[in-house]
PDB file of C-alpha atoms in Angstrom:
ATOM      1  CA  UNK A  95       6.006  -7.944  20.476  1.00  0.00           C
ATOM      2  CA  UNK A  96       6.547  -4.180  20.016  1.00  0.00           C
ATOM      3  CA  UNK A  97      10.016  -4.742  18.461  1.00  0.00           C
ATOM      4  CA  UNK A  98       8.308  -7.410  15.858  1.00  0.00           C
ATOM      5  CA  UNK A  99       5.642  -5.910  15.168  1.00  0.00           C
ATOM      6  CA  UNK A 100       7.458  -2.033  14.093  1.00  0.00           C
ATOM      7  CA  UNK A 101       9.442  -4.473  11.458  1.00  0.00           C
ATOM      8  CA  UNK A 102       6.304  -5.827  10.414  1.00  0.00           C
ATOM      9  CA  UNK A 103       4.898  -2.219  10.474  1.00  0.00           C
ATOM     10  CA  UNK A 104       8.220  -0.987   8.261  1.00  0.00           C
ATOM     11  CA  UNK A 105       8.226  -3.995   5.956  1.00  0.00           C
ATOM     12  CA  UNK A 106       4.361  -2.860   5.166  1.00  0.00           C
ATOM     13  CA  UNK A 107       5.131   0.591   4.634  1.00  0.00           C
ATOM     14  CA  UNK A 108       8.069   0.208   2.278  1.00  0.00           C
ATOM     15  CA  UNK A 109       5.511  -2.407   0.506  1.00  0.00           C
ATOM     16  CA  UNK A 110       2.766  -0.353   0.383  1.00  0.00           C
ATOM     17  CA  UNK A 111       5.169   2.869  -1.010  1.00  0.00           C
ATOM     18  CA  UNK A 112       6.465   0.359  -3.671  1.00  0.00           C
ATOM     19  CA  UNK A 113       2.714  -0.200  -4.809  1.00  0.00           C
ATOM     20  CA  UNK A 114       2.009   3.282  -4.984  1.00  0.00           C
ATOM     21  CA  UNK A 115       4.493   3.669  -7.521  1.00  0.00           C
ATOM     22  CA  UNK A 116       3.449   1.114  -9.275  1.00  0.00           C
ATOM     23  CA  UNK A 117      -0.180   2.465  -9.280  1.00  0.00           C
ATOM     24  CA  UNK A 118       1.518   5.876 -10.656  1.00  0.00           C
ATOM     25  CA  UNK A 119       3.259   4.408 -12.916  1.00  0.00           C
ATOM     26  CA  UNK A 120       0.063   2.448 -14.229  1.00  0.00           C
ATOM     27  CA  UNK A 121      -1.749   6.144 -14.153  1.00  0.00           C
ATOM     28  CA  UNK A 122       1.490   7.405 -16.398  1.00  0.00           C
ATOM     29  CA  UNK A 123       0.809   4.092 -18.935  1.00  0.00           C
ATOM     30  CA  UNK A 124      -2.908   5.370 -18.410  1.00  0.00           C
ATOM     31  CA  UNK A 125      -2.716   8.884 -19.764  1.00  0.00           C
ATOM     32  CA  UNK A 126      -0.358   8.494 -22.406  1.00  0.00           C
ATOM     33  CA  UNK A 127      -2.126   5.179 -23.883  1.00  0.00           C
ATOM     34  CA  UNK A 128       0.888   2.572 -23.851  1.00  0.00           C
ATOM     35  CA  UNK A 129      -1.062  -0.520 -23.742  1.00  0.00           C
ATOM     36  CA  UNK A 130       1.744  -3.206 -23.970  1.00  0.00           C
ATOM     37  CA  UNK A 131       3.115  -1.256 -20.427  1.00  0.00           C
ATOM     38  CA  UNK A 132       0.003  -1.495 -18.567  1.00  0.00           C
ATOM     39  CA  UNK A 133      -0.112  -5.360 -19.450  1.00  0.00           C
ATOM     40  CA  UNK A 134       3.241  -5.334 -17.617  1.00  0.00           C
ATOM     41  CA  UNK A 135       2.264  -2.976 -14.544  1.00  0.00           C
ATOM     42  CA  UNK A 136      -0.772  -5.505 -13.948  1.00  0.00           C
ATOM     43  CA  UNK A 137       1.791  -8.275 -12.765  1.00  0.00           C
ATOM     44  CA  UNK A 138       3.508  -5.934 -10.807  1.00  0.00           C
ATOM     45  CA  UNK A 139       0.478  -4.376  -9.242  1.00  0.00           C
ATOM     46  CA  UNK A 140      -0.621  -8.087  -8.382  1.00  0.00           C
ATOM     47  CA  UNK A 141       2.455  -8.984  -7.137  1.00  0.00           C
ATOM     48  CA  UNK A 142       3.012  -5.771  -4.715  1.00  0.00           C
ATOM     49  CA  UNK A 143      -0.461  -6.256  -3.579  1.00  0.00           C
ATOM     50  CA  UNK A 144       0.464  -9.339  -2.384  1.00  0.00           C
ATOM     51  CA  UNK A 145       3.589  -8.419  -0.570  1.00  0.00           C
ATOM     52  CA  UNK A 146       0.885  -6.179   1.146  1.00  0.00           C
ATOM     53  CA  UNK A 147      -1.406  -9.081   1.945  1.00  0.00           C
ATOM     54  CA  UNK A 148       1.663 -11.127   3.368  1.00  0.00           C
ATOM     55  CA  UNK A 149       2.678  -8.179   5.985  1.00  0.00           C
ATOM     56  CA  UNK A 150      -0.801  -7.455   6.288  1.00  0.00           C
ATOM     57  CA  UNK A 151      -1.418 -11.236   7.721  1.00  0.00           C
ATOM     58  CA  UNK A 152       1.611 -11.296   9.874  1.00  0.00           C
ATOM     59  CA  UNK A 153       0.713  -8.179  11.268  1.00  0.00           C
ATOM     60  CA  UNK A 154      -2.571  -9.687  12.727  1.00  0.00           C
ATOM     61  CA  UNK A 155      -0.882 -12.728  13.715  1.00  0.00           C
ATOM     62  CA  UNK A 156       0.586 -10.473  16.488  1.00  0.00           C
ATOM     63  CA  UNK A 157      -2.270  -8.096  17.440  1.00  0.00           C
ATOM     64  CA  UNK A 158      -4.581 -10.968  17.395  1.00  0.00           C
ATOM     65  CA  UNK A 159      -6.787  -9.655  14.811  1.00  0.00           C
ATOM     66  CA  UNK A 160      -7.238  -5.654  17.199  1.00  0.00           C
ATOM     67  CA  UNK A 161      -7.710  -2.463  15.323  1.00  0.00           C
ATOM     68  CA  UNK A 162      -4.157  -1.153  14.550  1.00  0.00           C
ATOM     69  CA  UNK A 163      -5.425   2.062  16.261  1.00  0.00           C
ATOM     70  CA  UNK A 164      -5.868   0.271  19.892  1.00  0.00           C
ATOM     71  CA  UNK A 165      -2.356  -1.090  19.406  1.00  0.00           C
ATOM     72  CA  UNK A 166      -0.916   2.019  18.796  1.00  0.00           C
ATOM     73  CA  UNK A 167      -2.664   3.970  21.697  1.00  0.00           C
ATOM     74  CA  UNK A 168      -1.571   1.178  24.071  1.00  0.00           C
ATOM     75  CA  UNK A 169       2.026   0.817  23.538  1.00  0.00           C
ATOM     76  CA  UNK A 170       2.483   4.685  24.431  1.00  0.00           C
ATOM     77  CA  UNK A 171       5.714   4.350  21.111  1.00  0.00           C
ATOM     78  CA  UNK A 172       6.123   8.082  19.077  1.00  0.00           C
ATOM     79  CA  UNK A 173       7.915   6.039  16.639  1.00  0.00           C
ATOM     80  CA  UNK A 174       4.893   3.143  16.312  1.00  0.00           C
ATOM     81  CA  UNK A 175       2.485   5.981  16.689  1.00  0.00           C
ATOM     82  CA  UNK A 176       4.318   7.791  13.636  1.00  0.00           C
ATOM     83  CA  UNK A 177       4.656   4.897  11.024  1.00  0.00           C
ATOM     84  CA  UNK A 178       1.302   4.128  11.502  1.00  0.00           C
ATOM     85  CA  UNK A 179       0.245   7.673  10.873  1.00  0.00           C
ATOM     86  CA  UNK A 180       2.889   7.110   7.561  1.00  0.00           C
ATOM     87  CA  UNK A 181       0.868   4.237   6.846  1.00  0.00           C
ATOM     88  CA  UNK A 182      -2.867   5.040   6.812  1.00  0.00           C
ATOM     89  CA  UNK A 183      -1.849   8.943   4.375  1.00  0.00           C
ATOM     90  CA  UNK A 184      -0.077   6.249   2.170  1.00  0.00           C
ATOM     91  CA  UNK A 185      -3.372   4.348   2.077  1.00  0.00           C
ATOM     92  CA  UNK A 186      -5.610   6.923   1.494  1.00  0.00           C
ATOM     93  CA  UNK A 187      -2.758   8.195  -1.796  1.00  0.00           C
ATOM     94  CA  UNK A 188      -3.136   4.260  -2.388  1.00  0.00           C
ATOM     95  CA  UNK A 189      -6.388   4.620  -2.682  1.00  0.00           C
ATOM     96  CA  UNK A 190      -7.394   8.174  -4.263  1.00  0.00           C
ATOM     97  CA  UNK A 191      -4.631   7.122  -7.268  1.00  0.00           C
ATOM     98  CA  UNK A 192      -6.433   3.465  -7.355  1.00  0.00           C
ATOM     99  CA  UNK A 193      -9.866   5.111  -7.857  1.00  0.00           C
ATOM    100  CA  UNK A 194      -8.176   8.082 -10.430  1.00  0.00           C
ATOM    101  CA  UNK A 195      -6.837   4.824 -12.455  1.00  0.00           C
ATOM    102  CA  UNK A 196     -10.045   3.034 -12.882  1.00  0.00           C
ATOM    103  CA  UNK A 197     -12.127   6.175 -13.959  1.00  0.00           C
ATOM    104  CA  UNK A 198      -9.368   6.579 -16.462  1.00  0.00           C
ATOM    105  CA  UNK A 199     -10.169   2.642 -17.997  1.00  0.00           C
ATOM    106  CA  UNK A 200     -13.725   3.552 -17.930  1.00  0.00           C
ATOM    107  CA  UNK A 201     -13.128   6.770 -19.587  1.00  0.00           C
ATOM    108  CA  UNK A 202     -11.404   3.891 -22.734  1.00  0.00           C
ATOM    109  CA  UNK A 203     -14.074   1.896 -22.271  1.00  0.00           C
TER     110      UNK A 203
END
């Protein structure tokens, strides 16, 4: 399981860093107004997002559905226990640029 799953865990992370980008790029499109470019990042944020969902499901068909955390702590692995740390910074970037994006829309609106 632990060999699987630190695929799974690298497959997610080189997703998830691929969707960052993409939500840069989008904040790029954002600031400088280029409207016909952030119709095209849309599709590619939808798509990457669900590259993420796809890892995201086979990663909880082998911890049956336990907190990524747990997992980590038990299998006692510096490298599981550092691409998960990768992970979760990458998510919280993920996140801070997804929330910068939308006040940027509403700021159009």
């Amino acid at each position: 399981m632990s060999l699987q799953l630190m695929d799974i865990m690298e497959n997610e992370y080189s997703v998830l860093k691929e969707l960052f980008q993409a939500l840069e790029d989008q904040n790029q499109y954002l600031l400088k107004r280029e409207v016909f470019k952030l119709d095209k990042i849309v599709k590619v944020l939808e798509e990457k997002s669900r590259n993420v969902a796809f890892w995201e499901v086979e990663r909880r068909k082998i911890t049956a559905k336990r907190a990524m955390r747990e997992v980590v702590a038990e299998s006692k692995d510096e490298k599981m226990k550092n691409i998960y740390e990768d992970i979760v910074e990458l998510l919280r970037k993920i996140q801070l640029q997804k929330d910068t994006n939308e006040a940027l829309i509403k700021q159009w609106l």
